[in-house]
């Protein structure tokens, strides 16, 4: 039996990044900037190539890595609104977006997304939403954006398996326990949300993929 790291293997085969994106990925990794796992991001990018959304919303920009990758995968017709509450991250994201020449395609909103209902509504409806922000508030984020997604639109949440701790939240290390219960509760709530068809995908740190029903 060969010992294989499936993720490494897939990531190597999937790697079609430009030099500029690869440099940004390495910068994020070297500086412990939290970005999505490569294999999970690759799946999001593939969904974007399939769906070709025009109005994308992201919650959790960090330095703009996933927003840039989404813009490149969805193509020049797409417009991305991405929200970040950490001013230093906002600054770095703006710098990175400018260096890719994508400032007319990606709009960064600075602040806590939970206070931004009006700004997000003005730009709605969205046809694709990526949620990748503070893990304790996923239900609040989802509830905020659910009315803003159009029928057949997609909402993806990252980190829904929380390093696997959601499987047995009581067994999670103490500092993860409360969060693990919260994320597990969110996952159950989402799986029972009748307005969406949702699947949970064991990739990266766990992705949920919800499609707004057309009814
Ligand atoms: C995991 S990082 C995002 C990574 C990014 N999506 C990527 O893959 O390149 C999460 C980011 O969400 C931001 N964040 C957390 N809670 C937020 C909130 N309530 N509103 C806006 N941003 C938030 C954090 O400051 C952090 O930069």
CSV table of C-alpha atoms and ligand atoms in Angstrom, one decimal:
chain,number,residue,atom,x,y,z
A,1,UNK,CA,0.0,0.0,0.0
A,2,UNK,CA,1.5,3.3,-1.1
A,3,UNK,CA,1.2,6.2,1.4
A,4,UNK,CA,-0.3,9.1,-0.7
A,5,UNK,CA,-1.2,12.6,0.3
A,6,UNK,CA,-4.2,12.9,-2.0
A,7,UNK,CA,-4.4,16.7,-1.4
A,8,UNK,CA,-0.7,17.3,-2.3
A,9,UNK,CA,-1.1,15.1,-5.4
A,10,UNK,CA,-4.3,16.9,-6.5
A,11,UNK,CA,-2.8,20.4,-5.8
A,12,UNK,CA,0.2,19.6,-7.9
A,13,UNK,CA,-1.9,18.5,-10.8
A,14,UNK,CA,-4.3,21.4,-10.4
A,15,UNK,CA,-1.5,24.0,-10.3
A,16,UNK,CA,-2.0,26.2,-13.3
A,17,UNK,CA,-1.4,29.5,-11.5
A,18,UNK,CA,0.4,32.4,-13.1
A,19,UNK,CA,3.7,33.5,-11.5
A,20,UNK,CA,2.0,36.5,-9.9
A,21,UNK,CA,-0.7,34.4,-8.2
A,22,UNK,CA,1.9,31.8,-7.1
A,23,UNK,CA,3.9,34.6,-5.5
A,24,UNK,CA,0.9,35.8,-3.6
A,25,UNK,CA,0.0,32.3,-2.5
A,26,UNK,CA,3.6,31.9,-1.2
A,27,UNK,CA,3.5,35.3,0.5
A,28,UNK,CA,0.3,34.4,2.3
A,29,UNK,CA,1.6,31.0,3.4
A,30,UNK,CA,5.0,32.4,4.6
A,31,UNK,CA,3.3,35.1,6.6
A,32,UNK,CA,0.6,32.9,8.1
A,33,UNK,CA,-2.2,34.9,6.4
A,34,UNK,CA,-5.3,32.7,6.5
A,35,UNK,CA,-6.3,31.8,3.0
A,36,UNK,CA,-8.5,28.9,1.7
A,37,UNK,CA,-7.0,25.5,1.2
A,38,UNK,CA,-5.8,25.2,-2.3
A,39,UNK,CA,-8.0,22.2,-3.2
A,40,UNK,CA,-11.1,23.8,-1.8
A,41,UNK,CA,-10.3,27.0,-3.7
A,42,UNK,CA,-9.7,25.0,-6.9
A,43,UNK,CA,-13.3,23.5,-6.5
A,44,UNK,CA,-14.7,27.0,-6.0
A,45,UNK,CA,-12.9,28.2,-9.2
A,46,UNK,CA,-14.2,25.3,-11.1
A,47,UNK,CA,-17.8,26.1,-10.0
A,48,UNK,CA,-17.2,29.7,-11.2
A,49,UNK,CA,-16.0,28.5,-14.6
A,50,UNK,CA,-19.1,26.5,-14.9
A,51,UNK,CA,-21.6,29.0,-13.6
A,52,UNK,CA,-20.0,32.2,-15.0
A,53,UNK,CA,-21.7,34.4,-12.4
A,54,UNK,CA,-21.8,38.1,-13.0
A,55,UNK,CA,-22.3,39.4,-9.4
A,56,UNK,CA,-20.2,37.7,-6.7
A,57,UNK,CA,-20.1,38.6,-3.0
A,58,UNK,CA,-17.4,37.4,-0.7
A,59,UNK,CA,-17.4,37.7,3.1
A,60,UNK,CA,-13.8,37.6,4.4
A,61,UNK,CA,-11.3,39.2,2.0
A,62,UNK,CA,-8.0,38.9,4.0
A,63,UNK,CA,-5.4,40.1,1.5
A,64,UNK,CA,-7.6,39.5,-1.6
A,65,UNK,CA,-6.1,36.2,-2.6
A,66,UNK,CA,-9.5,34.3,-3.1
A,67,UNK,CA,-11.1,37.4,-4.6
A,68,UNK,CA,-8.4,37.7,-7.2
A,69,UNK,CA,-8.6,34.0,-7.9
A,70,UNK,CA,-12.4,34.2,-8.2
A,71,UNK,CA,-12.1,37.2,-10.6
A,72,UNK,CA,-9.7,35.3,-12.8
A,73,UNK,CA,-11.8,32.2,-12.9
A,74,UNK,CA,-15.2,33.9,-13.4
A,75,UNK,CA,-13.8,36.1,-16.2
A,76,UNK,CA,-13.8,39.9,-16.9
A,77,UNK,CA,-17.6,40.2,-17.0
A,78,UNK,CA,-17.9,39.3,-13.3
A,79,UNK,CA,-18.0,42.0,-10.6
A,80,UNK,CA,-16.9,41.0,-7.1
A,81,UNK,CA,-17.8,42.8,-3.9
A,82,UNK,CA,-15.7,41.5,-1.0
A,83,UNK,CA,-16.0,42.5,2.7
A,84,UNK,CA,-13.2,42.7,5.2
A,85,UNK,CA,-13.3,44.2,8.8
A,86,UNK,CA,-9.5,44.4,9.4
A,87,UNK,CA,-8.2,47.7,8.1
A,88,UNK,CA,-4.7,46.4,7.6
A,89,UNK,CA,-6.0,43.5,5.5
A,90,UNK,CA,-8.1,45.9,3.5
A,91,UNK,CA,-5.1,48.0,2.7
A,92,UNK,CA,-3.1,45.0,1.6
A,93,UNK,CA,-6.0,43.6,-0.4
A,94,UNK,CA,-6.4,46.9,-2.3
A,95,UNK,CA,-2.6,47.0,-3.0
A,96,UNK,CA,-2.8,43.4,-4.4
A,97,UNK,CA,-5.9,44.0,-6.4
A,98,UNK,CA,-4.2,47.1,-8.0
A,99,UNK,CA,-1.1,45.2,-8.8
A,100,UNK,CA,-3.2,42.7,-10.8
A,101,UNK,CA,-5.0,45.6,-12.5
A,102,UNK,CA,-8.4,44.3,-11.3
A,103,UNK,CA,-9.6,47.3,-9.3
A,104,UNK,CA,-12.5,47.9,-11.7
A,105,UNK,CA,-13.6,44.3,-11.2
A,106,UNK,CA,-13.2,43.9,-7.4
A,107,UNK,CA,-14.7,46.3,-4.9
A,108,UNK,CA,-13.5,46.0,-1.3
A,109,UNK,CA,-15.9,47.1,1.4
A,110,UNK,CA,-14.2,47.9,4.8
A,111,UNK,CA,-16.1,47.0,7.9
A,112,UNK,CA,-18.0,44.3,9.8
A,113,UNK,CA,-20.3,42.6,7.3
A,114,UNK,CA,-23.1,42.2,9.9
A,115,UNK,CA,-23.4,46.1,9.8
A,116,UNK,CA,-23.5,46.3,6.1
A,117,UNK,CA,-27.0,45.2,5.1
A,118,UNK,CA,-27.8,48.3,3.2
A,119,UNK,CA,-24.6,48.4,1.2
A,120,UNK,CA,-24.9,44.8,0.3
A,121,UNK,CA,-28.6,45.1,-0.6
A,122,UNK,CA,-27.8,48.0,-3.0
A,123,UNK,CA,-25.6,45.7,-5.0
A,124,UNK,CA,-27.9,42.7,-4.9
A,125,UNK,CA,-29.0,40.3,-6.3
A,126,UNK,CA,-25.9,38.2,-6.3
A,127,UNK,CA,-25.5,34.9,-8.2
A,128,UNK,CA,-22.5,33.6,-6.3
A,129,UNK,CA,-21.5,34.1,-2.6
A,130,UNK,CA,-18.5,32.8,-0.7
A,131,UNK,CA,-18.5,33.0,3.1
A,132,UNK,CA,-15.1,32.7,4.7
A,133,UNK,CA,-15.0,34.9,7.7
A,134,UNK,CA,-15.3,34.7,11.6
A,135,UNK,CA,-16.4,31.1,12.2
A,136,UNK,CA,-18.7,31.8,15.1
A,137,UNK,CA,-21.2,33.8,13.0
A,138,UNK,CA,-21.9,31.6,10.0
A,139,UNK,CA,-25.6,31.4,10.6
A,140,UNK,CA,-25.8,35.2,10.9
A,141,UNK,CA,-23.8,35.7,7.7
A,142,UNK,CA,-26.0,33.1,5.9
A,143,UNK,CA,-29.2,34.7,7.2
A,144,UNK,CA,-28.0,38.1,6.1
A,145,UNK,CA,-27.2,37.1,2.5
A,146,UNK,CA,-29.8,34.5,1.8
A,147,UNK,CA,-32.4,37.1,0.7
A,148,UNK,CA,-29.8,38.7,-1.6
A,149,UNK,CA,-29.0,35.6,-3.7
A,150,UNK,CA,-31.1,35.0,-6.8
A,151,UNK,CA,-32.9,31.8,-7.6
A,152,UNK,CA,-30.4,29.1,-8.6
A,153,UNK,CA,-27.6,31.2,-7.1
A,154,UNK,CA,-24.9,29.5,-5.1
A,155,UNK,CA,-23.7,30.1,-1.6
A,156,UNK,CA,-20.5,28.4,-0.5
A,157,UNK,CA,-19.2,28.3,3.1
A,158,UNK,CA,-15.6,27.4,3.9
A,159,UNK,CA,-14.3,25.7,7.0
A,160,UNK,CA,-17.6,24.0,7.9
A,161,UNK,CA,-15.8,20.9,9.3
A,162,UNK,CA,-13.5,23.0,11.4
A,163,UNK,CA,-10.5,20.7,11.3
A,164,UNK,CA,-12.9,17.8,11.9
A,165,UNK,CA,-13.9,19.0,15.4
A,166,UNK,CA,-17.6,19.3,14.3
A,167,UNK,CA,-17.7,15.5,14.2
A,168,UNK,CA,-17.5,15.3,18.0
A,169,UNK,CA,-17.6,18.8,19.4
A,170,UNK,CA,-17.4,17.6,23.0
A,171,UNK,CA,-14.1,15.9,22.2
A,172,UNK,CA,-12.5,19.0,20.6
A,173,UNK,CA,-9.7,20.8,22.5
A,174,UNK,CA,-11.2,23.1,25.1
A,175,UNK,CA,-10.5,26.3,23.2
A,176,UNK,CA,-12.3,24.9,20.1
A,177,UNK,CA,-15.3,23.3,21.8
A,178,UNK,CA,-17.8,26.1,21.8
A,179,UNK,CA,-16.9,27.0,18.2
A,180,UNK,CA,-17.2,23.4,17.2
A,181,UNK,CA,-20.7,23.2,18.7
A,182,UNK,CA,-21.7,26.4,16.9
A,183,UNK,CA,-20.4,25.2,13.6
A,184,UNK,CA,-22.1,21.8,14.0
A,185,UNK,CA,-25.4,23.6,14.9
A,186,UNK,CA,-25.0,25.8,11.8
A,187,UNK,CA,-24.3,22.7,9.6
A,188,UNK,CA,-27.5,21.0,10.8
A,189,UNK,CA,-29.5,24.2,10.4
A,190,UNK,CA,-28.2,24.7,6.9
A,191,UNK,CA,-28.9,21.1,5.9
A,192,UNK,CA,-32.5,21.6,7.0
A,193,UNK,CA,-33.0,25.0,5.3
A,194,UNK,CA,-35.8,24.3,2.8
A,195,UNK,CA,-35.0,27.3,0.6
A,196,UNK,CA,-31.7,25.7,-0.5
A,197,UNK,CA,-30.4,22.4,-1.8
A,198,UNK,CA,-27.2,22.0,0.2
A,199,UNK,CA,-24.4,19.4,0.1
A,200,UNK,CA,-21.4,19.2,2.4
A,201,UNK,CA,-18.1,18.4,0.6
A,202,UNK,CA,-15.1,16.8,2.5
A,203,UNK,CA,-12.5,18.9,0.8
A,204,UNK,CA,-10.0,21.4,2.4
A,205,UNK,CA,-11.5,22.3,5.8
A,206,UNK,CA,-15.0,21.4,4.6
A,207,UNK,CA,-17.2,23.2,2.1
A,208,UNK,CA,-21.0,23.6,2.1
A,209,UNK,CA,-22.5,24.2,-1.3
A,210,UNK,CA,-26.0,25.6,-1.3
A,211,UNK,CA,-28.1,26.3,-4.3
A,212,UNK,CA,-31.1,28.6,-3.9
A,213,UNK,CA,-34.2,26.7,-5.0
A,214,UNK,CA,-36.1,28.1,-7.9
A,215,UNK,CA,-39.6,28.5,-6.3
B,1,LIG,C1,-9.9,33.1,6.4
B,1,LIG,S1,-9.8,34.8,6.1
B,1,LIG,C2,-10.3,35.1,4.5
B,1,LIG,C3,-9.4,34.4,3.5
B,1,LIG,C4,-9.8,34.7,2.0
B,1,LIG,N1,-11.1,34.4,1.8
B,1,LIG,C5,-8.8,34.0,1.2
B,1,LIG,O1,-9.0,32.7,1.0
B,1,LIG,O2,-7.9,34.6,0.6
B,1,LIG,C6,-11.1,35.5,7.1
B,1,LIG,C7,-11.2,37.0,7.0
B,1,LIG,O3,-12.5,37.4,7.4
B,1,LIG,C8,-12.4,38.6,8.2
B,1,LIG,N2,-13.6,38.7,9.0
B,1,LIG,C9,-13.9,38.0,10.1
B,1,LIG,N3,-15.1,38.4,10.5
B,1,LIG,C10,-15.6,39.3,9.7
B,1,LIG,C11,-16.8,40.1,9.6
B,1,LIG,N4,-17.7,40.0,10.6
B,1,LIG,N5,-16.9,41.0,8.7
B,1,LIG,C12,-15.9,41.2,7.7
B,1,LIG,N6,-14.8,40.5,7.7
B,1,LIG,C13,-14.6,39.6,8.7
B,1,LIG,C14,-11.1,38.4,9.0
B,1,LIG,O4,-10.6,39.7,9.3
B,1,LIG,C15,-10.2,37.7,8.0
B,1,LIG,O5,-9.3,38.5,7.3
